[in-house]
Amino acid sequence: MAGNLSDFNLGGATTVTSLPCGFSSGSSSLSLSPAIDTLVGACTANTFKTILSISGKGRLNALKFNAADATARTNTIKITIDGVVVFNSGQATAAANHYAAVGACIFGTISSVTFQPVEFNTSLLIEYKTTITETDKATVSYNYEVRQ
Amino acid sequence: MSDYVTETIGGAVVTYLNNPAPPVPPVPVIAVADIRQALIDSGMSAAAADAILAAAANP
């Protein structure tokens, strides 16, 4: 019988095609460390802005954002893996709360995001948009690793 | 695109928005018992310290 080893499901990593669970519950503080914490800069309303783009192979381990203030807005995070949009979700905020898109949250006196490793084989793209034209009104924090 | 930096990291080409957020200091955790003792040490009665802590817990 002819076949490929990949025909056998041996438990290896497969490509993520969707992260359907949406954002975590909001928290006034949600620790993710180590992480790269990036202010979103100048944003045009309802226009996606690239936060991180990787050509290569690796893992996105965790991703969260926090709104900077109590202004009512909807923040959207879009994650594209290997050319497939796997997460594209909007979160309304009216307080300076944190929300995780990738990662499991442990809520307590000090709330934390733990890793939820999401593999990418050729590319990773993380984008952000808000419903208001504004500058630095959110921070996107992420942890990733690259592989050969 | 001047806000962006492109680097080769571990064999991958990484382009990122270069706008680092200022570090957030860790939130200190102080036990209620320590606060109560500090109030008592400052001369407050135990009953008054308990009343303040109760009010703080239920503003």
mmCIF file of C-alpha atoms in Angstrom:
data_model
loop_
_atom_site.group_PDB
_atom_site.id
_atom_site.type_symbol
_atom_site.label_atom_id
_atom_site.label_comp_id
_atom_site.label_asym_id
_atom_site.label_seq_id
_atom_site.Cartn_x
_atom_site.Cartn_y
_atom_site.Cartn_z
ATOM 1 C CA MET A 1 0.000 0.000 0.000
ATOM 2 C CA ALA A 2 1.510 3.283 -1.063
ATOM 3 C CA GLY A 3 1.208 6.243 1.258
ATOM 4 C CA ASN A 4 2.917 9.012 3.099
ATOM 5 C CA LEU A 5 3.896 9.118 6.736
ATOM 6 C CA SER A 6 1.681 12.165 7.068
ATOM 7 C CA ASP A 7 -1.285 9.931 6.337
ATOM 8 C CA PHE A 8 -0.795 8.491 9.785
ATOM 9 C CA ASN A 9 -1.866 10.772 12.575
ATOM 10 C CA LEU A 10 1.168 10.404 14.791
ATOM 11 C CA GLY A 11 0.377 13.324 17.027
ATOM 12 C CA GLY A 12 2.608 15.894 15.376
ATOM 13 C CA ALA A 13 1.739 19.569 15.221
ATOM 14 C CA THR A 14 -0.924 20.490 12.711
ATOM 15 C CA THR A 15 -1.807 23.834 11.251
ATOM 16 C CA VAL A 16 -4.210 25.983 13.224
ATOM 17 C CA THR A 17 -7.174 27.013 11.107
ATOM 18 C CA SER A 18 -9.335 28.796 13.689
ATOM 19 C CA LEU A 19 -9.223 30.163 17.206
ATOM 20 C CA PRO A 20 -12.980 30.315 17.738
ATOM 21 C CA CYS A 21 -13.209 31.073 21.446
ATOM 22 C CA GLY A 22 -12.798 34.847 21.194
ATOM 23 C CA PHE A 23 -11.397 37.071 23.894
ATOM 24 C CA SER A 24 -11.016 36.215 27.543
ATOM 25 C CA SER A 25 -13.012 37.961 30.204
ATOM 26 C CA GLY A 26 -11.777 41.457 30.912
ATOM 27 C CA SER A 27 -9.559 42.321 33.834
ATOM 28 C CA SER A 28 -8.186 45.593 35.132
ATOM 29 C CA SER A 29 -4.776 43.944 35.257
ATOM 30 C CA LEU A 30 -3.601 40.921 33.334
ATOM 31 C CA SER A 31 0.068 40.079 33.557
ATOM 32 C CA LEU A 32 1.985 38.606 30.609
ATOM 33 C CA SER A 33 5.722 38.376 31.080
ATOM 34 C CA PRO A 34 8.036 37.995 29.281
ATOM 35 C CA ALA A 35 6.308 39.789 26.451
ATOM 36 C CA ILE A 36 6.737 42.538 23.911
ATOM 37 C CA ASP A 37 4.417 45.381 24.861
ATOM 38 C CA THR A 38 3.633 47.648 21.930
ATOM 39 C CA LEU A 39 1.588 50.816 21.958
ATOM 40 C CA VAL A 40 -0.563 50.782 18.848
ATOM 41 C CA GLY A 41 0.561 54.244 17.701
ATOM 42 C CA ALA A 42 -1.543 56.420 15.424
ATOM 43 C CA CYS A 43 -4.650 54.548 14.305
ATOM 44 C CA THR A 44 -7.223 55.472 11.698
ATOM 45 C CA ALA A 45 -10.758 54.481 12.634
ATOM 46 C CA ASN A 46 -11.795 51.037 11.427
ATOM 47 C CA THR A 47 -8.511 50.439 9.639
ATOM 48 C CA PHE A 48 -6.298 47.523 10.501
ATOM 49 C CA LYS A 49 -2.720 48.291 11.474
ATOM 50 C CA THR A 50 0.070 45.733 11.514
ATOM 51 C CA ILE A 51 1.539 45.062 14.934
ATOM 52 C CA LEU A 52 3.741 42.081 14.044
ATOM 53 C CA SER A 53 4.512 40.268 10.815
ATOM 54 C CA ILE A 54 6.759 37.207 10.617
ATOM 55 C CA SER A 55 7.883 35.271 7.577
ATOM 56 C CA GLY A 56 9.101 31.949 8.875
ATOM 57 C CA LYS A 57 8.176 29.226 11.281
ATOM 58 C CA GLY A 58 7.388 29.479 14.952
ATOM 59 C CA ARG A 59 4.783 29.756 17.666
ATOM 60 C CA LEU A 60 2.607 32.530 18.964
ATOM 61 C CA ASN A 61 2.436 31.719 22.654
ATOM 62 C CA ALA A 62 0.177 34.449 23.992
ATOM 63 C CA LEU A 63 -1.433 37.696 22.902
ATOM 64 C CA LYS A 64 -3.462 40.272 24.782
ATOM 65 C CA PHE A 65 -4.400 43.908 24.505
ATOM 66 C CA ASN A 66 -5.424 46.526 26.980
ATOM 67 C CA ALA A 67 -7.375 49.680 26.371
ATOM 68 C CA ALA A 68 -5.750 52.826 27.719
ATOM 69 C CA ASP A 69 -8.789 54.575 29.126
ATOM 70 C CA ALA A 70 -12.554 54.564 29.651
ATOM 71 C CA THR A 71 -13.495 55.911 26.228
ATOM 72 C CA ALA A 72 -16.060 53.673 24.576
ATOM 73 C CA ARG A 73 -14.553 51.949 21.541
ATOM 74 C CA THR A 74 -14.349 48.543 19.923
ATOM 75 C CA ASN A 75 -10.889 47.055 19.617
ATOM 76 C CA THR A 76 -10.358 44.333 17.030
ATOM 77 C CA ILE A 77 -7.487 41.884 16.840
ATOM 78 C CA LYS A 78 -6.902 39.880 13.673
ATOM 79 C CA ILE A 79 -4.456 36.995 13.573
ATOM 80 C CA THR A 80 -3.477 35.438 10.257
ATOM 81 C CA ILE A 81 -1.500 32.201 10.290
ATOM 82 C CA ASP A 82 0.011 30.777 7.117
ATOM 83 C CA GLY A 83 -2.294 33.033 5.133
ATOM 84 C CA VAL A 84 -5.461 31.960 6.939
ATOM 85 C CA VAL A 85 -7.348 34.335 9.226
ATOM 86 C CA VAL A 86 -7.717 32.309 12.411
ATOM 87 C CA PHE A 87 -8.916 35.071 14.760
ATOM 88 C CA ASN A 88 -10.813 38.233 13.896
ATOM 89 C CA SER A 89 -12.749 39.444 16.879
ATOM 90 C CA GLY A 90 -13.865 42.793 18.224
ATOM 91 C CA GLN A 91 -14.034 43.640 21.900
ATOM 92 C CA ALA A 92 -15.986 46.629 23.130
ATOM 93 C CA THR A 93 -14.262 48.480 25.941
ATOM 94 C CA ALA A 94 -15.328 51.344 28.158
ATOM 95 C CA ALA A 95 -12.654 50.906 30.802
ATOM 96 C CA ALA A 96 -8.910 50.349 30.887
ATOM 97 C CA ASN A 97 -9.271 46.592 30.881
ATOM 98 C CA HIS A 98 -7.115 43.798 29.488
ATOM 99 C CA TYR A 99 -8.319 40.972 27.232
ATOM 100 C CA ALA A 100 -6.430 37.923 25.999
ATOM 101 C CA ALA A 101 -6.877 36.621 22.461
ATOM 102 C CA VAL A 102 -4.320 33.812 22.733
ATOM 103 C CA GLY A 103 -3.553 32.308 26.107
ATOM 104 C CA ALA A 104 -5.384 30.955 29.094
ATOM 105 C CA CYS A 105 -6.082 33.426 31.867
ATOM 106 C CA ILE A 106 -5.788 32.775 35.562
ATOM 107 C CA PHE A 107 -7.811 35.374 37.412
ATOM 108 C CA GLY A 108 -7.034 36.332 40.978
ATOM 109 C CA THR A 109 -5.533 39.127 43.043
ATOM 110 C CA ILE A 110 -3.015 39.431 40.238
ATOM 111 C CA SER A 111 -4.359 37.941 37.009
ATOM 112 C CA SER A 112 -2.041 36.319 34.495
ATOM 113 C CA VAL A 113 -2.019 34.953 30.963
ATOM 114 C CA THR A 114 -0.461 31.535 30.457
ATOM 115 C CA PHE A 115 0.790 30.248 27.118
ATOM 116 C CA GLN A 116 -1.416 28.692 24.465
ATOM 117 C CA PRO A 117 1.200 27.828 21.821
ATOM 118 C CA VAL A 118 -0.202 28.371 18.329
ATOM 119 C CA GLU A 119 2.063 27.063 15.586
ATOM 120 C CA PHE A 120 2.747 28.793 12.295
ATOM 121 C CA ASN A 121 4.711 27.202 9.489
ATOM 122 C CA THR A 122 5.272 30.018 7.020
ATOM 123 C CA SER A 123 3.877 33.270 8.366
ATOM 124 C CA LEU A 124 2.214 35.091 11.237
ATOM 125 C CA LEU A 125 0.429 38.424 10.997
ATOM 126 C CA ILE A 126 -1.080 40.305 13.939
ATOM 127 C CA GLU A 127 -3.223 43.356 13.224
ATOM 128 C CA TYR A 128 -5.191 45.784 15.378
ATOM 129 C CA LYS A 129 -7.936 48.277 14.696
ATOM 130 C CA THR A 130 -10.154 50.556 16.726
ATOM 131 C CA THR A 131 -13.394 52.338 15.966
ATOM 132 C CA ILE A 132 -11.888 55.756 16.759
ATOM 133 C CA THR A 133 -9.102 57.693 15.081
ATOM 134 C CA GLU A 134 -6.693 58.079 17.980
ATOM 135 C CA THR A 135 -3.100 57.509 19.070
ATOM 136 C CA ASP A 136 -1.637 55.099 21.598
ATOM 137 C CA LYS A 137 -4.978 54.221 23.184
ATOM 138 C CA ALA A 138 -4.196 50.533 23.450
ATOM 139 C CA THR A 139 -1.237 48.300 24.102
ATOM 140 C CA VAL A 140 -0.833 44.938 22.386
ATOM 141 C CA SER A 141 1.359 42.447 24.227
ATOM 142 C CA TYR A 142 2.596 39.215 22.766
ATOM 143 C CA ASN A 143 5.054 36.392 23.273
ATOM 144 C CA TYR A 144 6.333 34.400 20.327
ATOM 145 C CA GLU A 145 9.186 32.156 19.327
ATOM 146 C CA VAL A 146 10.713 31.344 15.961
ATOM 147 C CA ARG A 147 11.962 27.961 14.817
ATOM 148 C CA GLN A 148 13.900 26.399 11.997
ATOM 149 C CA MET B 1 6.747 52.673 7.480
ATOM 150 C CA SER B 2 9.381 54.360 9.642
ATOM 151 C CA ASP B 3 7.512 53.115 12.699
ATOM 152 C CA TYR B 4 8.427 49.580 11.715
ATOM 153 C CA VAL B 5 11.626 47.616 12.184
ATOM 154 C CA THR B 6 12.523 44.518 10.189
ATOM 155 C CA GLU B 7 15.014 42.063 11.615
ATOM 156 C CA THR B 8 16.077 38.506 10.930
ATOM 157 C CA ILE B 9 15.538 36.598 14.139
ATOM 158 C CA GLY B 10 16.316 32.911 14.352
ATOM 159 C CA GLY B 11 16.012 32.501 10.613
ATOM 160 C CA ALA B 12 12.651 34.279 10.390
ATOM 161 C CA VAL B 13 12.071 37.750 8.979
ATOM 162 C CA VAL B 14 10.290 39.703 11.683
ATOM 163 C CA THR B 15 8.680 43.086 11.085
ATOM 164 C CA TYR B 16 7.196 44.771 14.117
ATOM 165 C CA LEU B 17 5.672 48.057 15.133
ATOM 166 C CA ASN B 18 8.462 49.727 17.093
ATOM 167 C CA ASN B 19 6.525 51.648 19.703
ATOM 168 C CA PRO B 20 7.347 50.067 23.048
ATOM 169 C CA ALA B 21 4.934 50.653 25.877
ATOM 170 C CA PRO B 22 6.455 52.001 29.077
ATOM 171 C CA PRO B 23 7.061 49.331 31.685
ATOM 172 C CA VAL B 24 4.253 48.785 34.132
ATOM 173 C CA PRO B 25 5.446 48.420 37.713
ATOM 174 C CA PRO B 26 4.286 45.258 39.430
ATOM 175 C CA VAL B 27 1.255 45.622 41.639
ATOM 176 C CA PRO B 28 2.315 45.198 45.257
ATOM 177 C CA VAL B 29 0.366 42.710 47.277
ATOM 178 C CA ILE B 30 -0.128 43.748 50.903
ATOM 179 C CA ALA B 31 -1.888 41.454 53.313
ATOM 180 C CA VAL B 32 -4.861 42.902 55.131
ATOM 181 C CA ALA B 33 -3.351 41.655 58.382
ATOM 182 C CA ASP B 34 -0.232 43.723 57.727
ATOM 183 C CA ILE B 35 -2.314 46.839 57.131
ATOM 184 C CA ARG B 36 -4.267 46.201 60.315
ATOM 185 C CA GLN B 37 -1.075 45.793 62.319
ATOM 186 C CA ALA B 38 0.383 48.967 60.837
ATOM 187 C CA LEU B 39 -2.718 50.897 61.863
ATOM 188 C CA ILE B 40 -2.504 49.506 65.384
ATOM 189 C CA ASP B 41 1.224 50.245 65.526
ATOM 190 C CA SER B 42 0.463 53.838 64.575
ATOM 191 C CA GLY B 43 -1.654 54.180 67.708
ATOM 192 C CA MET B 44 -5.096 53.245 66.445
ATOM 193 C CA SER B 45 -7.265 50.896 68.476
ATOM 194 C CA ALA B 46 -7.882 47.431 67.083
ATOM 195 C CA ALA B 47 -11.606 48.190 66.824
ATOM 196 C CA ALA B 48 -10.962 51.374 64.853
ATOM 197 C CA ALA B 49 -8.543 49.554 62.528
ATOM 198 C CA ASP B 50 -11.113 46.843 61.907
ATOM 199 C CA ALA B 51 -13.768 49.442 61.184
ATOM 200 C CA ILE B 52 -11.541 51.164 58.615
ATOM 201 C CA LEU B 53 -10.689 47.885 56.923
ATOM 202 C CA ALA B 54 -14.331 46.877 56.842
ATOM 203 C CA ALA B 55 -15.273 50.198 55.284
ATOM 204 C CA ALA B 56 -12.505 49.849 52.704
ATOM 205 C CA ALA B 57 -13.705 46.377 51.771
ATOM 206 C CA ASN B 58 -17.262 47.627 51.285
ATOM 207 C CA PRO B 59 -16.995 51.188 50.035
#
